[in-house]
mmCIF file of C-alpha atoms in Angstrom:
data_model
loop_
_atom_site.group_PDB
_atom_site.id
_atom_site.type_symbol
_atom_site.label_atom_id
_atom_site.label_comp_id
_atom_site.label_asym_id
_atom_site.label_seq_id
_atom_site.Cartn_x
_atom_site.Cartn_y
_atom_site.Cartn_z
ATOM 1 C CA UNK A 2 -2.787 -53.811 -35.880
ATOM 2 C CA UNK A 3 0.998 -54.885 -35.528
ATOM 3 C CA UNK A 4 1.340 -53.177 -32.091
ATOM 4 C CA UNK A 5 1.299 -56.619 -30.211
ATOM 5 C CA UNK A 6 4.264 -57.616 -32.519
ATOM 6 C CA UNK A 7 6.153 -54.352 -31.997
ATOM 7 C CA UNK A 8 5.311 -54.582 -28.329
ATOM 8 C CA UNK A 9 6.900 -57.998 -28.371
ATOM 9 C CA UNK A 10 10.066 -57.041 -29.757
ATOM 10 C CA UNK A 11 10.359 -53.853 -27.348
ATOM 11 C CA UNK A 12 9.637 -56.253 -24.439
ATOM 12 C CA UNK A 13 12.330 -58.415 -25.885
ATOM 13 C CA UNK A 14 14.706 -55.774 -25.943
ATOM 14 C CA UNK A 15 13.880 -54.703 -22.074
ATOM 15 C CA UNK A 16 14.693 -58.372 -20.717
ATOM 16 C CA UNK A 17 18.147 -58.698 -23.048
ATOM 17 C CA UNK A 18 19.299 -55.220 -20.921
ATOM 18 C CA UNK A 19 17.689 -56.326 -17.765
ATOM 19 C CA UNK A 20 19.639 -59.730 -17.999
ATOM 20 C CA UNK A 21 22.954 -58.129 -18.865
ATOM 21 C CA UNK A 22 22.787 -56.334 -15.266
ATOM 22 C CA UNK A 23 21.300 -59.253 -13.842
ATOM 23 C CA UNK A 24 18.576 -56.920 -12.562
ATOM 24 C CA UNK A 25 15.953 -57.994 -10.100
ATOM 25 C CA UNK A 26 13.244 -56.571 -12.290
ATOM 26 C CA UNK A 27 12.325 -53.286 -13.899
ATOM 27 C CA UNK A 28 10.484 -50.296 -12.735
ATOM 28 C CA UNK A 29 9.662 -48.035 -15.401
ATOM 29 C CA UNK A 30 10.843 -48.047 -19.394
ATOM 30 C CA UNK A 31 10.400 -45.219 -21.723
ATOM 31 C CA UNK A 32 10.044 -45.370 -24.936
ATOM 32 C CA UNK A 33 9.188 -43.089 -27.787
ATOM 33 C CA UNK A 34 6.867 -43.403 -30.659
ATOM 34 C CA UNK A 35 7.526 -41.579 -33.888
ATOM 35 C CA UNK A 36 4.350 -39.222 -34.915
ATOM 36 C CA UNK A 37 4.002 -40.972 -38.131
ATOM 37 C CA UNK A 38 4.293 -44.686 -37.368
ATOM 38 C CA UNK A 39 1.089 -46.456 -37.345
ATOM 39 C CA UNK A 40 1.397 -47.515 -33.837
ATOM 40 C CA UNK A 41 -1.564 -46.640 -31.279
ATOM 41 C CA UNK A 42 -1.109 -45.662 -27.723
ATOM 42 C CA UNK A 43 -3.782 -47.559 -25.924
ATOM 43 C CA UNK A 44 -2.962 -51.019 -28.115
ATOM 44 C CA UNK A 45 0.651 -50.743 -26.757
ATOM 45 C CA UNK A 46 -0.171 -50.019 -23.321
ATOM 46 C CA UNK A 47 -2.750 -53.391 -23.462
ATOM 47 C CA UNK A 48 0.092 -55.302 -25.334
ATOM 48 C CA UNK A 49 3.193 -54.428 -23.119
ATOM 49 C CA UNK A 50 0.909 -55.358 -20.222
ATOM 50 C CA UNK A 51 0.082 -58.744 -21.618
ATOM 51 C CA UNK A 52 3.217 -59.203 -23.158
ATOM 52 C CA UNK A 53 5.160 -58.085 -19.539
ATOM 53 C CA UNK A 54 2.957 -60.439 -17.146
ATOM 54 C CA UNK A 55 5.127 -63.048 -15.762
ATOM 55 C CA UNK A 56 8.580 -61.162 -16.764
ATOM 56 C CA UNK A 57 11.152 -59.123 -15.218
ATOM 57 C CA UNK A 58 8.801 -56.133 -16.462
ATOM 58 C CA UNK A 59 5.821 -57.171 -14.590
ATOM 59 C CA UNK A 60 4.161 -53.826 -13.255
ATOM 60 C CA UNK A 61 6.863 -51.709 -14.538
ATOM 61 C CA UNK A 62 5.871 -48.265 -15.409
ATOM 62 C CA UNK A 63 5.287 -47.821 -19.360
ATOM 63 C CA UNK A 64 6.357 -44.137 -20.365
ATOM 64 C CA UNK A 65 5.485 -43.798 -23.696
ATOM 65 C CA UNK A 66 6.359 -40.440 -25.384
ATOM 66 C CA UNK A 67 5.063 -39.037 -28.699
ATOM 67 C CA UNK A 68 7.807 -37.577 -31.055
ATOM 68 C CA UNK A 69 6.673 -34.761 -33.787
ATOM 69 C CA UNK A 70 7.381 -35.695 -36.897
ATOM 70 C CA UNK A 71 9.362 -33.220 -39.294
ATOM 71 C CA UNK A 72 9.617 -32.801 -42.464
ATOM 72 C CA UNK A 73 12.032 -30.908 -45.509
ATOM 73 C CA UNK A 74 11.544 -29.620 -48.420
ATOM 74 C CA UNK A 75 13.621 -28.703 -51.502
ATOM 75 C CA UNK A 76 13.052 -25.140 -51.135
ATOM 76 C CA UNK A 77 15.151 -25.271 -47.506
ATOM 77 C CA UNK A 78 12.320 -25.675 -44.801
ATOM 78 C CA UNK A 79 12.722 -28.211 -42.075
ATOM 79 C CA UNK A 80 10.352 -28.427 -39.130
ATOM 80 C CA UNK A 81 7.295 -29.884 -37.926
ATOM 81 C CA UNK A 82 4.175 -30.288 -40.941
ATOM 82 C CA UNK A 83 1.221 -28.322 -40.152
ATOM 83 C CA UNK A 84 -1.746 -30.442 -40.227
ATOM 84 C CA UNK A 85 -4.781 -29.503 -42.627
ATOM 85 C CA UNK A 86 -7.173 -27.331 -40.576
ATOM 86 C CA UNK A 87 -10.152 -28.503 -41.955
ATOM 87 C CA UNK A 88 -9.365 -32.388 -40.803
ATOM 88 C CA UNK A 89 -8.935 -32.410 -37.244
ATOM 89 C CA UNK A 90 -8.914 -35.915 -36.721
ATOM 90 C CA UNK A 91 -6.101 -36.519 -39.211
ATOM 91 C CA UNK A 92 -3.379 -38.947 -38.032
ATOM 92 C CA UNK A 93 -1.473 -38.034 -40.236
ATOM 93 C CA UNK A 94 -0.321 -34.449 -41.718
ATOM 94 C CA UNK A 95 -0.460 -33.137 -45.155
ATOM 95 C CA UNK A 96 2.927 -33.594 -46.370
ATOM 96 C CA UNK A 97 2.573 -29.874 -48.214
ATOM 97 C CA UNK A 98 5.538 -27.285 -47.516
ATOM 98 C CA UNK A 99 4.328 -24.906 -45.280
ATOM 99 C CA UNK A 100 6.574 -22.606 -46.664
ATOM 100 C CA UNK A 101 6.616 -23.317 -50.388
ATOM 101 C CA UNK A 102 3.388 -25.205 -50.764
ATOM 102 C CA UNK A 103 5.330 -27.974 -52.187
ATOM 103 C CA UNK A 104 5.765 -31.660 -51.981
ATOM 104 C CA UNK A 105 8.119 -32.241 -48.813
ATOM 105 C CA UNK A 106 9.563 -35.160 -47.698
ATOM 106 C CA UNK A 107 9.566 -36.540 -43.722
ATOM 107 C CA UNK A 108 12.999 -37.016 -41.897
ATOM 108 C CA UNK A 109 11.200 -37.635 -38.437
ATOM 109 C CA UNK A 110 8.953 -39.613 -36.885
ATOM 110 C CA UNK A 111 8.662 -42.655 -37.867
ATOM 111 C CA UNK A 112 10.434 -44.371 -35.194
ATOM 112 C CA UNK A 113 9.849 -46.600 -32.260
ATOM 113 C CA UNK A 114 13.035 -46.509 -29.771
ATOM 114 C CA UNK A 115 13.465 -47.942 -26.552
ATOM 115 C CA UNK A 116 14.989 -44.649 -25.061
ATOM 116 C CA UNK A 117 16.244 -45.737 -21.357
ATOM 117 C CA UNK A 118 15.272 -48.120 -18.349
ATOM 118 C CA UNK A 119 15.019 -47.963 -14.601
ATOM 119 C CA UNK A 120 15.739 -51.497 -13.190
ATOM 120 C CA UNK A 121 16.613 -52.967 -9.325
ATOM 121 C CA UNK A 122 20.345 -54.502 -9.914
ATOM 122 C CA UNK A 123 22.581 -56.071 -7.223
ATOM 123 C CA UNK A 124 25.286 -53.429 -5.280
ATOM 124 C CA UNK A 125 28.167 -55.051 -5.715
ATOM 125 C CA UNK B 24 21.893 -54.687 -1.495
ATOM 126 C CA UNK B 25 19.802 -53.796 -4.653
ATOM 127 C CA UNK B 26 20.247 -50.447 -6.047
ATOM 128 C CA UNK B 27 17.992 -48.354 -8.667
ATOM 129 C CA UNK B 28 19.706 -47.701 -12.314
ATOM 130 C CA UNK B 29 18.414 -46.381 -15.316
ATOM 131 C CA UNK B 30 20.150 -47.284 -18.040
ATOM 132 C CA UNK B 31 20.410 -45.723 -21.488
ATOM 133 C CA UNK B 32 19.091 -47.835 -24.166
ATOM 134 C CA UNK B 33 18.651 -45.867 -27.642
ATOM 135 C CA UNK B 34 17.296 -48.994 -30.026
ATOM 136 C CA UNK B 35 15.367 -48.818 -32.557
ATOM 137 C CA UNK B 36 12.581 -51.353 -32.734
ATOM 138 C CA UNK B 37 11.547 -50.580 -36.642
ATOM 139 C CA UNK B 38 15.398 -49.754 -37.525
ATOM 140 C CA UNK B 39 15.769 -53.624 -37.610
ATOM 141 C CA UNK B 40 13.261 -53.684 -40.799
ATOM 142 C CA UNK B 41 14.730 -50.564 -42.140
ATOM 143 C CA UNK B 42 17.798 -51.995 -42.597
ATOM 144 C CA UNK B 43 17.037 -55.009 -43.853
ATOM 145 C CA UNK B 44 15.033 -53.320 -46.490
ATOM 146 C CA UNK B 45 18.324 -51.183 -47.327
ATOM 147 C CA UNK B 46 19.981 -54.630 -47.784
ATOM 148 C CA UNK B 47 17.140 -55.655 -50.314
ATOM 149 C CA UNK B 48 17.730 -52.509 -52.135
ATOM 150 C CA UNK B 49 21.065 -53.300 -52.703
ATOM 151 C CA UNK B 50 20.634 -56.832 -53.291
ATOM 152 C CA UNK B 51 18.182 -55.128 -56.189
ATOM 153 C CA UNK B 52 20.717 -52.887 -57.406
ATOM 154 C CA UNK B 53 23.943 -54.957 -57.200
ATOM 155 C CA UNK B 54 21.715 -56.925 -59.995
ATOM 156 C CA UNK B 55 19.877 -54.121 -61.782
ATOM 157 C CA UNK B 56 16.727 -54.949 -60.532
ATOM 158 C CA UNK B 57 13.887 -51.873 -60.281
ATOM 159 C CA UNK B 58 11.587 -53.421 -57.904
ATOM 160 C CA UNK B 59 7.824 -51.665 -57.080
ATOM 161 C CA UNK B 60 5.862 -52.810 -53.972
ATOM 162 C CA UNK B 61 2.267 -52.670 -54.344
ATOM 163 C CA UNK B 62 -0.337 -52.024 -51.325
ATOM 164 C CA UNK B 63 -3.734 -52.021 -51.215
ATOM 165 C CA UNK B 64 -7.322 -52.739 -49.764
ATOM 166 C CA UNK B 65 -8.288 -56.350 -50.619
ATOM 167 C CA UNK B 66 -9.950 -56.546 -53.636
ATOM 168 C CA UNK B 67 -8.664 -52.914 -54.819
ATOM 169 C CA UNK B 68 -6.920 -55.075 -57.900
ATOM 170 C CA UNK B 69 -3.019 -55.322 -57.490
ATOM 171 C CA UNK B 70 -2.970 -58.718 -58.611
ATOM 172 C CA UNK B 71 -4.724 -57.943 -61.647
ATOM 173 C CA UNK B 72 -2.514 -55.128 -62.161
ATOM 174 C CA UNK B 73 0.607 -56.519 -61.826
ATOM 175 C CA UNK B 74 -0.553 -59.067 -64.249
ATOM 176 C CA UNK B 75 -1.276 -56.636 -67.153
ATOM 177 C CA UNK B 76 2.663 -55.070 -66.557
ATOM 178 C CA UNK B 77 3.910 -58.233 -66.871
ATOM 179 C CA UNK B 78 2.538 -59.059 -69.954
ATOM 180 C CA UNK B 79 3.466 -55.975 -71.380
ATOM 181 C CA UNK B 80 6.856 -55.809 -70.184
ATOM 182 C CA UNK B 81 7.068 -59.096 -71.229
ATOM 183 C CA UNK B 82 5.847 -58.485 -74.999
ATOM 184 C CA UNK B 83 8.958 -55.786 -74.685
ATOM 185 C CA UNK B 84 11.495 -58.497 -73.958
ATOM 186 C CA UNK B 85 11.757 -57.263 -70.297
ATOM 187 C CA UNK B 86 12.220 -60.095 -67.531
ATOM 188 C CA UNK B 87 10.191 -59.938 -64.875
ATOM 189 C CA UNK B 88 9.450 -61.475 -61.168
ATOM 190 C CA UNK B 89 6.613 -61.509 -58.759
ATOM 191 C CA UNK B 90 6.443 -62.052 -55.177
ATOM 192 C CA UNK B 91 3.080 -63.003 -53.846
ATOM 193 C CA UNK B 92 2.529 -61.899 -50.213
ATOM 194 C CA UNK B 93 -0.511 -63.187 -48.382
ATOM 195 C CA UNK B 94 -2.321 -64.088 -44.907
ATOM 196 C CA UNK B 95 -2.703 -67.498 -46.586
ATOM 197 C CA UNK B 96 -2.972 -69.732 -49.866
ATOM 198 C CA UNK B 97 -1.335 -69.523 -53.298
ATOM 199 C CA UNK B 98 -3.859 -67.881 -55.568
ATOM 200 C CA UNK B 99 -1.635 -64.651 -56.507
ATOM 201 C CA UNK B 100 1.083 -66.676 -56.641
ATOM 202 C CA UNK B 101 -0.143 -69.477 -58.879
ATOM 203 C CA UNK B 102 -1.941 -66.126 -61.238
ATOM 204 C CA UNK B 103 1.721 -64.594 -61.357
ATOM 205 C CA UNK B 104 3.011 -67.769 -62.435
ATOM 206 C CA UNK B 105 0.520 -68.587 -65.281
ATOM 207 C CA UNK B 106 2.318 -65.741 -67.001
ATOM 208 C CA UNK B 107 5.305 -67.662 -67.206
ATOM 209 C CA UNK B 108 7.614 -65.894 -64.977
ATOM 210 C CA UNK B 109 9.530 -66.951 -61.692
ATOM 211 C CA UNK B 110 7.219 -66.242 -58.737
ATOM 212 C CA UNK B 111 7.792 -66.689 -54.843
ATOM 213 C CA UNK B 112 5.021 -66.952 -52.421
ATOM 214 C CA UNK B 113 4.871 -65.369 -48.701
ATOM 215 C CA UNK B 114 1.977 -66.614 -46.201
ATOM 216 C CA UNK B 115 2.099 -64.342 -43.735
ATOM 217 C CA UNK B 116 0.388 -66.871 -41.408
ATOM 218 C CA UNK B 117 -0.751 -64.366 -38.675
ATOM 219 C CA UNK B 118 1.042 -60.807 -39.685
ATOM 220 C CA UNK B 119 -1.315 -58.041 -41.436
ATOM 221 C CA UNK B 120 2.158 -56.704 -43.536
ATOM 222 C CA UNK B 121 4.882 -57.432 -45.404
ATOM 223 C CA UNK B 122 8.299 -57.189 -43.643
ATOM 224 C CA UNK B 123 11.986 -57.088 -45.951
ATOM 225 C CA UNK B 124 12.933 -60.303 -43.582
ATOM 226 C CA UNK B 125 10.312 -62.025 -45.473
ATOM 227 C CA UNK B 126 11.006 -60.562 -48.500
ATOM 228 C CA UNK B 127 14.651 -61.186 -48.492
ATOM 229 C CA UNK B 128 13.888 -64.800 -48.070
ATOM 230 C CA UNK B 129 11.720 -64.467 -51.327
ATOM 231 C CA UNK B 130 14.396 -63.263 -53.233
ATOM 232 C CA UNK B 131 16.100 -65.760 -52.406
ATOM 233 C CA UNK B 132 13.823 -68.008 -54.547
ATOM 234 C CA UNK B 133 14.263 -65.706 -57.602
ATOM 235 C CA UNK B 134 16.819 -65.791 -60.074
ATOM 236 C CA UNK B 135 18.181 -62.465 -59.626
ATOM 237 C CA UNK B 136 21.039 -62.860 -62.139
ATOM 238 C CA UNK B 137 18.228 -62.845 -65.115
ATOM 239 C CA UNK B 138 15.580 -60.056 -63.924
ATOM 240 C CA UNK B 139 14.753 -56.300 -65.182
ATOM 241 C CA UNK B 140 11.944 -55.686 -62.797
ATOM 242 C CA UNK B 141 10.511 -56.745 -59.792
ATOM 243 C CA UNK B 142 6.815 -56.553 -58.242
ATOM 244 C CA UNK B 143 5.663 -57.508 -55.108
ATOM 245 C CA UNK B 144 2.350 -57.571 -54.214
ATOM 246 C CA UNK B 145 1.473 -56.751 -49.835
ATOM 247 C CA UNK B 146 -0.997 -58.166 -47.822
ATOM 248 C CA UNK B 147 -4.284 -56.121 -48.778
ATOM 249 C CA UNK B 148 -4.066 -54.045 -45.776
ATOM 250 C CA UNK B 149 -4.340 -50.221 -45.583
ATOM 251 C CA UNK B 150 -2.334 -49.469 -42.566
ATOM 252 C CA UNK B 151 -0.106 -51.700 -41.037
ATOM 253 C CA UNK B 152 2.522 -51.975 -44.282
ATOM 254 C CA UNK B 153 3.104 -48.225 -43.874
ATOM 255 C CA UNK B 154 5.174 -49.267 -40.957
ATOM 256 C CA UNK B 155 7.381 -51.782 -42.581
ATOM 257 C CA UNK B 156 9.366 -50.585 -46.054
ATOM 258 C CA UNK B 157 10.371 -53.790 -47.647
ATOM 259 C CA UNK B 158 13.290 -52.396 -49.604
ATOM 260 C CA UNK B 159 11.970 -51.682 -53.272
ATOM 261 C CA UNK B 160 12.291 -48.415 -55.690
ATOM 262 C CA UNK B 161 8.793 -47.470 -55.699
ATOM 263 C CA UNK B 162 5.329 -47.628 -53.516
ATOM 264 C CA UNK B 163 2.716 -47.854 -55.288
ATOM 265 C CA UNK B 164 -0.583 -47.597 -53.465
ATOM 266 C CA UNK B 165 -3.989 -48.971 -55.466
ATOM 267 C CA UNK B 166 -7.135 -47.749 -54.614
ATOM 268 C CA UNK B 167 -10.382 -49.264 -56.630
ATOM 269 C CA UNK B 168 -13.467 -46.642 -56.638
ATOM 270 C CA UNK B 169 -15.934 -49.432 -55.608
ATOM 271 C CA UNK B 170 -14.093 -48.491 -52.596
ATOM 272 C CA UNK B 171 -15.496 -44.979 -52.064
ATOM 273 C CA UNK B 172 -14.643 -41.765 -52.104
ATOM 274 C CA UNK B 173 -13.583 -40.943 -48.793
ATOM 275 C CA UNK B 174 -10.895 -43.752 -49.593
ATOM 276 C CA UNK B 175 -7.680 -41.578 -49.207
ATOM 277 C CA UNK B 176 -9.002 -39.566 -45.976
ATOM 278 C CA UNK B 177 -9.868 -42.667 -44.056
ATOM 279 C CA UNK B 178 -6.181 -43.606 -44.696
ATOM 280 C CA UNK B 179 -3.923 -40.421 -45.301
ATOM 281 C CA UNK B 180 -0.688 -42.123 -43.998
ATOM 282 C CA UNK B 181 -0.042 -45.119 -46.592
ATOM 283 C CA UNK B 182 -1.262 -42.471 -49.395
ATOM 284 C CA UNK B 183 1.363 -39.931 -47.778
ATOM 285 C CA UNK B 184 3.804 -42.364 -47.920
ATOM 286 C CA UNK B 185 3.914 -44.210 -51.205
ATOM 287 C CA UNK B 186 5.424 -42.484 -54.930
ATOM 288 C CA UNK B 187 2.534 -43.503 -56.808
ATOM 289 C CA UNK B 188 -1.110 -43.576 -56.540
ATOM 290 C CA UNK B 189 -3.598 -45.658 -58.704
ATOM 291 C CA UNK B 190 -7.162 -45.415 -59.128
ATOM 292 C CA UNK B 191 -8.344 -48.358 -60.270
ATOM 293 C CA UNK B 192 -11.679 -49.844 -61.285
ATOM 294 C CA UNK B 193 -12.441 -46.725 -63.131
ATOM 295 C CA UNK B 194 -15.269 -48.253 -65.564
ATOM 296 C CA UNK B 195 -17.070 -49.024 -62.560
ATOM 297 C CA UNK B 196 -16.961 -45.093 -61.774
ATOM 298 C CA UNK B 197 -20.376 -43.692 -62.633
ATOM 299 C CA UNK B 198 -22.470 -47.050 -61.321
ATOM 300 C CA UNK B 199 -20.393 -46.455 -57.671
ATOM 301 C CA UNK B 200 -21.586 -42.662 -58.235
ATOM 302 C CA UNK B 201 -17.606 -42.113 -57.109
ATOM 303 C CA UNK B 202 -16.201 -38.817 -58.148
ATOM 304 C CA UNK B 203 -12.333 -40.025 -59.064
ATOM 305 C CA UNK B 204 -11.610 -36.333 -59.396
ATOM 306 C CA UNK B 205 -12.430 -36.240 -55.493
ATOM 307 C CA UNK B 206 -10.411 -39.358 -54.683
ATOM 308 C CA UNK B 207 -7.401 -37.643 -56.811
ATOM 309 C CA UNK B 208 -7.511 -34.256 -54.985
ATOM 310 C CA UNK B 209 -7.490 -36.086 -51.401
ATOM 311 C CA UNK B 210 -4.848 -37.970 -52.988
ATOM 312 C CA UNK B 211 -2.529 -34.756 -54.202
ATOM 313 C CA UNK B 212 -3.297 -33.379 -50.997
ATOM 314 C CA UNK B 213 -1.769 -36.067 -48.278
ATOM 315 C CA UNK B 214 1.121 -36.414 -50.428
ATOM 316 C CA UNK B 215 1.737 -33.603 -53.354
ATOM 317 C CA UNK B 216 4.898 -35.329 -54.550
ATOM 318 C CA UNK B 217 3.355 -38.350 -55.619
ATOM 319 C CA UNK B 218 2.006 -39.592 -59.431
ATOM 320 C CA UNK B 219 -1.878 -40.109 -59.759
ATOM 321 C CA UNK B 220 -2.879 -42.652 -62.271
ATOM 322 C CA UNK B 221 -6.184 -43.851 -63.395
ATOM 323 C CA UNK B 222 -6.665 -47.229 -64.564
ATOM 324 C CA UNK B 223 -9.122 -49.987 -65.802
ATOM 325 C CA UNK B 224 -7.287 -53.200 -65.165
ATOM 326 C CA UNK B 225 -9.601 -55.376 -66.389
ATOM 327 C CA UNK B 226 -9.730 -53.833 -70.164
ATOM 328 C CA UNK B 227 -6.238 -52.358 -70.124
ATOM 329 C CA UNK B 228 -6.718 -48.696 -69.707
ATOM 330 C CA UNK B 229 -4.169 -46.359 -68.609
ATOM 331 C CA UNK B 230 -1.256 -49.092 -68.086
ATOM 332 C CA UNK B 231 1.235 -46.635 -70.409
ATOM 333 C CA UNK B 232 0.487 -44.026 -67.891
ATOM 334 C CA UNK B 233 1.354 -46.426 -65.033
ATOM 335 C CA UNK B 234 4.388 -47.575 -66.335
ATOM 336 C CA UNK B 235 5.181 -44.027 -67.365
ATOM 337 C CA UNK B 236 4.461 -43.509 -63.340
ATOM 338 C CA UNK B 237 6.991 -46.099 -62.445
ATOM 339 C CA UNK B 238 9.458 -44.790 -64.718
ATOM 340 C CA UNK B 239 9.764 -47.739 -66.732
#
């Protein structure tokens, strides 16, 4: 539901660097979305094409990269969380151990990160 | 001549919130504050809840606060302030969450200097405040069984991230036909580490076990 004002702020971010470099206009941006943020694929790709009409990002390519969350638990595990077999359509996984069974805590994926940009700039 | 660069950008677009919500947090603890957020569906009862604490921190001699977050009006706020304790309102205006920018401008209204606890009550939305930690000690996540009891699977992330989890409404259990024993194991399940609580707001029930919960 917030993607549009997530998508604004990523946009926002793209122009400040594109200005910087006094670029001509940008080609492609990548950016990588946390497994556990509430943030939906197709409602960023509408936004950031909305949001980029009329701007230096006009057209530009949106790469948009899904990053596994992880978790760790007290007993030592780190990794990725299995998700519950029996709920396929889960967005998010159980937060259970898979080693211990226990209550684990996540340490990944729950960000949103402009990761790099392709832009035109003047040779000089 | 143009040329082609990709540049290396690395930010963050929800570190911005994260950080500000650290700030909160210390804002909170520089003035030994324990602060609880509270999220839920509209209607799931967090105003009603945060009401009963109040009064019986208050009877206790504890000071407490209230922040009021919603799309629009002042009805939480003005029903935090009836119990005679400082209160800030947040209209959202057009956001479906909380963010700790908006809260840190509420605490601003507060006397800080003369508080025990703090609650603040979200925007009755399911999904979107997962996003966006506003900087307190505790999450509490409400659930009312007039809800149903496929509550916690339709929305395992908020449930997976919160400390405590409150079933509320529970004298309305057996004329919903809701199983709470269901809505409790789906609740254990997306997040084992978390504190299940039943409650009847409206006459009272379970509010020792809730502030046991909070660990107040």
């Amino acid at each position: 539901m917030h993607e549009i004002s997530v998508m604004s702020e990523i946009v926002k971010g793209i122009i400040d660097e594109a200005q910087k470099r006094n670029a001509l206009r940008v080609e492609r941006v990548s950016v990588e979305i946390g497994e556990y943020t509430m943030l939906g694929e197709e409602q960023l790709r509408f936004a950031f094409k909305v949001i980029s009409k009329d701007t230096l990002l006009e057209n530009a390519e949106l790469d948009l990269r899904t990053v596994a969350g992880t978790i760790e638990c007290e007993c030592g595990f780190k990794g990725e969380a299995s998700p519950a077999s029996d709920t396929p359509h889960r967005s998010v996984p159980v937060l259970e151990c898979p080693k211990c069974g226990g209550g684990a805590r996540t340490v990944g994926g729950r960000e949103c990160v402009i990761r790099d940009i392709r832009m035109v700039v003047p040779d000089v | 001549m143009h040329k082609v660069v990709t540049v290396e950008v690395e930010k963050d677009i929800l570190s911005a919130n994260r950080k500000l919500a650290d700030e909160n947090m210390s804002l909170l603890d520089e003035h030994g504050i324990r602060s609880f957020d509270f999220l839920g569906a509209i209607g799931s009862g967090k105003t009603l809840l945060i009401e009963r604490l109040i009064d019986l921190l208050k009877a206790k001699g504890k000071r407490c606060a209230a922040i009021a977050g919603d799309v629009a009006g002042d009805d939480d706020f003005r029903r935090f302030e009836s119990h005679g304790v400082p209160a800030a309102n947040i209209s959202t205006g057009k956001e479906c969450h909380l963010d700790a920018h908006l809260v840190d401008h509420a605490l601003e209204k507060l006397p800080l200097h003369d508080l025990d606890y703090l609650f603040v009550e979200n925007v009755g939305n399911l999904v979107c405040p997962v996003d966006f930690p506003l900087g307190s000690h505790k999450r509490v996540v409400v659930i009312s069984v007039t809800e149903g009891d496929d509550m916690v699977r339709k929305h395992p992330a908020i449930f997976a991230f919160s400390d405590v989890i409150v079933i509320n409404k529970m004298d309305l259990s057996e004329a919903m036909q809701v199983d709470p024993d269901a809505l409790e194991n789906d609740a254990m399940r997306a997040n084992p580490a978390a504190k299940v609580v039943r409650t009847d707001a409206r006459r009272g029930e379970g509010l020792d076990e809730l502030l046991a919960a909070l660990g107040i």
